[in-house]
Amino acid sequence: MKVPLSWLREYVELPAVTAHEVADKLTAAGLKLEAITSFGHDVKNVVVGEVLSVEELAGFKKPIRHCMVEVGEATPREIVCGATNFVAGDRVPVVLPGGVLPGGFEVGARKTYGRMSEGMICSERELGLSDEHNGIMVLPKDTPIGADVVDLLGLRDDVLELEITPDIGYALSIRGVAREAATAFDVPFRDPAQVALPEESATSYPASIADPTACDRFVLREVRGFDPAAESPLWLRVRLSRAGMRPVSLAVDITNYLMLELGQPLHAFDRAKLRGEIVVRRSAPGETLETLDHVVRKLDADDILITDDSGAISMAGTMGGLETEIADASTDIVIEAAHFSATGTARMSRRHNLVSEASKRFERGVDRELPLVASWRAAQLLAELGGATVVPGVTHAEVDVEPVRIAIPTSHPGDVAGVPYARETVVRRLEQVGCTITEGASPAPRRGGVDPTGVVSGGDAELMARLAVTGDDMITVVPPSWRPDLTDPNDLAEEVIRLEGYENLPSALPKASAGAGLTEAQRLRRRVGRALASAGYVEVLNYPFVGERDFDNLQLPEGDARRRAARLANPLSEDEPLMRTTLLPGLLKTLVRNVGRGFTDLALFETGLVYRPREGAPAQAPVLGVERRPSEAELASVAAALPDQPQRVAAVLAGEFERSGWWGAGRAANWADAVQAARLVAGEARVELGVSADQHEPWHPGRCAALYVGDTLVGHAGELHPRVIEAYGLPPRTCAMEVELSRIEAAMAGPAQAPSVSAYPVATQDVALIVPDFTPVADVEAALRDGAGPLLESVRLFDVYEGAQVGAGNKSLAYTLRFRAGDRTLTAEETTAARDAAVAVAADRVGAQLRGV
């Protein structure tokens, strides 16, 4: 919302303060400042001049005119100008030599087109008044020559741009912001809606409301004899431009002006194009409407329409129809002002992807008492500025709506804020908002009309129970018509707190209860993140949304459990309407995005939830009310509909894992690095990770490892399938790892036990075993561990050889075995026997032969 300070001052007796001081006060009251734009403060030496003569200069490609202009000095000024929309005798704004225009543009005297030019005749855009640049700005004939144009036209102004949140729709008007400013500065406020309405018994154009849930007040007034050629006066065009709206025509400009000033959207119909009674109703099946933007829209059964005998003529509170648009020759106009359903307007606007200035206001809630006032003021302005005659009478269709009454203890705002507020303070602040206060707790009335949402009354159980304990005196508050957002005691408490000042609330840190801290699962996740970061991985955080295309790109077969995904009811993107069942799509897209920006050597990881729907789960979780705590059965029904949400960690690698440089060649990331990343995760959980060959999408069938903790499969790692790399546009030989952290957490053995450290020396034995080349290394190592017995401290693979010396189809695996006893120094005979036992078990299980024997 753009608020010109000059417009604001018309309704608030502001002291001599700057725009920044006003903005600070409004920000403290909850209206967030976006920007302050200043106009005309740098403009100087611009005066009113009268054109005495105009000489057309020939020989140029465009019209050039040499003008003699009287500016109130001893002699006229000669000025060269290219515009042709003025004649001798017209009065125009003139920048004299040394003058400055908006933006710091300085004007001097110079010779051009063979003539002397002592200044410049200005257009509206050059003066910063509007975007109009079709010609020179011609002033009224009675404008005094030599007068300062800056003061005459009000060029100097400051515009506050405020961000209006959905709950304070009243601030989408000068009226609403002025009321807040008056409260903030504690100065009088003049309400522009306080106008005397004529006493009228006659009706205007016939109208009725067919659906009370769509509209509870509908007002029509009629003017005739409007001059379609009448132009909007300068002050009106300037205010609209300053407030961010483009002037269009007098009739449209008046409705926009009143919408900005009062917050009440208006619409004008061409009287000659209406057919029969106007009815506000919901859409009928198959109806369409061509709106003012020349789009034919297929209407929904929930759409709120303004109709006549010909059908739909307007989408209520959103956009008018093209058929009844005011044309260039329209002389008879019907003005419409109404109070439409906020939720109905919001849903219709989103359904048709059609957001207008009117819909922004209606969906936030407008003042139900404004339609009569706004329509009357529109009729007056059309008569005053457009020569129209106001037709006596008004059509006023309405549905009775009882006001909201809220019973609240006067101590409630203080209880919420943690700061005691005196009873007088609470009453005074609520009255400043516009509320009506009565003593005691009145019973809640029946609420009807648009958007019945219920009323908090003296029967509120929680507040009444507290009242019985504390003895607080109750008051009944009736919010003003322009505050439909005030519906319960906490809303009123917020009003008191914000007007008293958020800055006055004490800052107190909550006390940590003794013994509380991170759970073991939380500590594990943090350790895993630190371990991967220490190994060179960078953590990323992706949105948990995927699409069917991601499953295709991962080459997942039909029937794969990962293709069963929970679908979002309102996705951010239609391309990604599903909740992820694997972390890999987000990581791979992040990898591609970074590679596209020149980062080719990458190691990324992410920790997060995946969402796996359960077999036989309900298609939709039940929606529970908020009036009480759900029962255990209701909570169980919600939990049954939710998908499983295990915690996972995944990593992707591309390019060089060990960087090359002056120190030598680097090393490209490979499948073994992905497996090692999984080992780091398992190591932080103090569990042993088993590794075996596997085939599992999206990994390369020959370079994929299944990862186990005991007999439980926890994930996979390896090099991605070439088709996956091609589908995502990944670098060649990209590798990835994904493990389910929840399963690893379940296998944790509890607190770590410190190992006993032997003071006796270690004994080492090296063995080289020949095995078939398809034998998994993990199987050989497991056999050696089982055979070596309790004296074995560690086993490490230090060499793999394939060649003629071991025979075709074989490979040689060389291990270092470390032996140590906790109570003695081992003898050579003991270590040799343990080594031979280990080799024997390996020979029995995997057919290993000792190399060189």
CSV table of N, CA, C and O in Angstrom, one decimal, residues 244-287:
chain,number,residue,atom,x,y,z
A,244,GLY,N,0.3,4.6,-6.7
A,244,GLY,CA,0.7,3.4,-7.5
A,244,GLY,C,-0.4,2.9,-8.5
A,244,GLY,O,-0.3,1.8,-9.0
A,245,MET,N,-1.3,3.8,-8.8
A,245,MET,CA,-2.4,3.4,-9.8
A,245,MET,C,-2.3,4.3,-11.0
A,245,MET,O,-2.1,5.5,-10.9
A,246,ARG,N,-2.5,3.7,-12.2
A,246,ARG,CA,-2.5,4.5,-13.4
A,246,ARG,C,-3.8,5.1,-13.7
A,246,ARG,O,-4.8,4.5,-13.8
A,247,PRO,N,-3.9,6.4,-13.9
A,247,PRO,CA,-5.1,7.1,-14.3
A,247,PRO,C,-5.6,6.5,-15.6
A,247,PRO,O,-4.8,6.3,-16.6
A,248,VAL,N,-6.9,6.3,-15.7
A,248,VAL,CA,-7.5,5.7,-16.9
A,248,VAL,C,-8.5,6.7,-17.6
A,248,VAL,O,-8.4,7.2,-18.7
A,249,SER,N,-9.6,6.9,-16.9
A,249,SER,CA,-10.7,7.8,-17.3
A,249,SER,C,-11.3,8.4,-16.0
A,249,SER,O,-11.1,7.8,-14.9
A,250,LEU,N,-12.1,9.4,-16.2
A,250,LEU,CA,-12.7,10.0,-15.0
A,250,LEU,C,-13.5,9.1,-14.2
A,250,LEU,O,-13.4,9.0,-12.9
A,251,ALA,N,-14.4,8.3,-14.8
A,251,ALA,CA,-15.3,7.4,-14.0
A,251,ALA,C,-14.5,6.3,-13.3
A,251,ALA,O,-14.7,6.0,-12.1
A,252,VAL,N,-13.5,5.7,-14.0
A,252,VAL,CA,-12.7,4.7,-13.4
A,252,VAL,C,-11.8,5.3,-12.3
A,252,VAL,O,-11.6,4.7,-11.3
A,253,ASP,N,-11.2,6.5,-12.6
A,253,ASP,CA,-10.4,7.1,-11.6
A,253,ASP,C,-11.1,7.4,-10.3
A,253,ASP,O,-10.5,7.3,-9.2
A,254,ILE,N,-12.4,7.8,-10.4
A,254,ILE,CA,-13.1,8.1,-9.2
A,254,ILE,C,-13.3,6.9,-8.4
A,254,ILE,O,-13.1,6.9,-7.1
A,255,THR,N,-13.7,5.8,-9.0
A,255,THR,CA,-13.8,4.5,-8.2
A,255,THR,C,-12.5,4.1,-7.6
A,255,THR,O,-12.5,3.6,-6.5
A,256,ASN,N,-11.4,4.2,-8.3
A,256,ASN,CA,-10.1,3.8,-7.8
A,256,ASN,C,-9.7,4.8,-6.6
A,256,ASN,O,-9.1,4.3,-5.6
A,257,TYR,N,-10.0,6.0,-6.8
A,257,TYR,CA,-9.6,7.0,-5.8
A,257,TYR,C,-10.4,6.7,-4.5
A,257,TYR,O,-9.7,6.7,-3.4
A,258,LEU,N,-11.6,6.4,-4.5
A,258,LEU,CA,-12.4,6.1,-3.3
A,258,LEU,C,-12.0,4.8,-2.7
A,258,LEU,O,-12.0,4.6,-1.5
A,259,MET,N,-11.6,3.8,-3.6
A,259,MET,CA,-11.1,2.5,-3.0
A,259,MET,C,-9.9,2.8,-2.2
A,259,MET,O,-9.7,2.2,-1.1
A,260,LEU,N,-8.9,3.6,-2.8
A,260,LEU,CA,-7.7,3.9,-2.0
A,260,LEU,C,-8.0,4.7,-0.8
A,260,LEU,O,-7.3,4.4,0.3
A,261,GLU,N,-8.9,5.6,-0.8
A,261,GLU,CA,-9.1,6.5,0.3
A,261,GLU,C,-9.9,5.7,1.4
A,261,GLU,O,-9.5,5.8,2.6
A,262,LEU,N,-11.0,5.0,1.0
A,262,LEU,CA,-11.9,4.4,2.0
A,262,LEU,C,-11.6,2.9,2.3
A,262,LEU,O,-11.9,2.4,3.3
A,263,GLY,N,-11.0,2.2,1.3
A,263,GLY,CA,-10.9,0.8,1.3
A,263,GLY,C,-12.0,0.0,0.8
A,263,GLY,O,-12.1,-1.2,0.9
A,264,GLN,N,-13.0,0.7,0.2
A,264,GLN,CA,-14.2,0.1,-0.4
A,264,GLN,C,-14.1,0.0,-1.9
A,264,GLN,O,-14.2,1.0,-2.6
A,265,PRO,N,-13.9,-1.2,-2.5
A,265,PRO,CA,-13.9,-1.3,-3.9
A,265,PRO,C,-15.3,-0.9,-4.5
A,265,PRO,O,-16.3,-1.2,-3.9
A,266,LEU,N,-15.3,-0.3,-5.6
A,266,LEU,CA,-16.5,0.1,-6.3
A,266,LEU,C,-16.5,-0.4,-7.8
A,266,LEU,O,-15.4,-0.6,-8.3
A,267,HIS,N,-17.6,-0.5,-8.4
A,267,HIS,CA,-17.7,-0.9,-9.8
A,267,HIS,C,-18.8,0.0,-10.5
A,267,HIS,O,-19.8,0.3,-9.9
A,268,ALA,N,-18.5,0.4,-11.7
A,268,ALA,CA,-19.5,1.2,-12.5
A,268,ALA,C,-19.9,0.4,-13.7
A,268,ALA,O,-19.1,-0.1,-14.4
A,269,PHE,N,-21.2,0.3,-13.9
A,269,PHE,CA,-21.8,-0.3,-15.0
A,269,PHE,C,-22.4,0.8,-16.0
A,269,PHE,O,-22.9,1.8,-15.6
A,270,ASP,N,-22.3,0.5,-17.3
A,270,ASP,CA,-23.0,1.3,-18.3
A,270,ASP,C,-24.5,1.0,-18.2
A,270,ASP,O,-25.0,-0.1,-18.5
A,271,ARG,N,-25.3,2.0,-17.8
A,271,ARG,CA,-26.7,1.8,-17.6
A,271,ARG,C,-27.4,1.3,-18.8
A,271,ARG,O,-28.4,0.4,-18.7
A,272,ALA,N,-27.0,1.7,-20.0
A,272,ALA,CA,-27.7,1.3,-21.2
A,272,ALA,C,-27.5,-0.2,-21.5
A,272,ALA,O,-28.2,-0.7,-22.4
A,273,LYS,N,-26.4,-0.8,-20.9
A,273,LYS,CA,-26.1,-2.2,-21.3
A,273,LYS,C,-26.7,-3.2,-20.3
A,273,LYS,O,-26.6,-4.4,-20.5
A,274,LEU,N,-27.3,-2.7,-19.2
A,274,LEU,CA,-27.9,-3.6,-18.3
A,274,LEU,C,-29.3,-4.1,-18.8
A,274,LEU,O,-30.0,-3.4,-19.4
A,275,ARG,N,-29.6,-5.4,-18.4
A,275,ARG,CA,-30.9,-6.0,-18.9
A,275,ARG,C,-31.6,-6.6,-17.7
A,275,ARG,O,-31.3,-7.6,-17.2
A,276,GLY,N,-32.6,-5.9,-17.2
A,276,GLY,CA,-33.4,-6.4,-16.1
A,276,GLY,C,-32.7,-6.2,-14.7
A,276,GLY,O,-31.7,-5.6,-14.6
A,277,GLU,N,-33.3,-6.9,-13.7
A,277,GLU,CA,-32.9,-6.8,-12.3
A,277,GLU,C,-31.5,-7.4,-12.2
A,277,GLU,O,-31.1,-8.4,-12.7
A,278,ILE,N,-30.6,-6.7,-11.3
A,278,ILE,CA,-29.3,-7.2,-10.9
A,278,ILE,C,-29.5,-8.2,-9.7
A,278,ILE,O,-30.2,-7.8,-8.8
A,279,VAL,N,-28.9,-9.4,-9.8
A,279,VAL,CA,-29.0,-10.4,-8.8
A,279,VAL,C,-27.6,-10.8,-8.4
A,279,VAL,O,-26.8,-11.1,-9.3
A,280,VAL,N,-27.3,-10.9,-7.1
A,280,VAL,CA,-26.0,-11.5,-6.7
A,280,VAL,C,-26.3,-13.0,-6.3
A,280,VAL,O,-27.1,-13.2,-5.4
A,281,ARG,N,-25.6,-13.8,-7.0
A,281,ARG,CA,-25.8,-15.3,-6.8
A,281,ARG,C,-24.5,-16.1,-7.1
A,281,ARG,O,-23.5,-15.5,-7.5
A,282,ARG,N,-24.6,-17.4,-6.8
A,282,ARG,CA,-23.5,-18.3,-7.2
A,282,ARG,C,-23.7,-18.6,-8.7
A,282,ARG,O,-24.8,-18.5,-9.3
A,283,SER,N,-22.6,-19.1,-9.3
A,283,SER,CA,-22.6,-19.5,-10.7
A,283,SER,C,-23.5,-20.7,-10.9
A,283,SER,O,-23.6,-21.6,-10.1
A,284,ALA,N,-24.1,-20.7,-12.1
A,284,ALA,CA,-24.9,-21.9,-12.6
A,284,ALA,C,-24.0,-22.8,-13.4
A,284,ALA,O,-23.0,-22.3,-14.0
A,285,PRO,N,-24.3,-24.1,-13.6
A,285,PRO,CA,-23.4,-24.9,-14.4
A,285,PRO,C,-23.3,-24.4,-15.8
A,285,PRO,O,-24.3,-24.0,-16.5
A,286,GLY,N,-22.1,-24.4,-16.3
A,286,GLY,CA,-21.9,-24.1,-17.7
A,286,GLY,C,-21.8,-22.6,-18.0
A,286,GLY,O,-21.6,-22.2,-19.2
A,287,GLU,N,-21.9,-21.8,-17.0
A,287,GLU,CA,-21.8,-20.3,-17.3
A,287,GLU,C,-20.4,-19.9,-17.6
A,287,GLU,O,-19.4,-20.4,-17.1
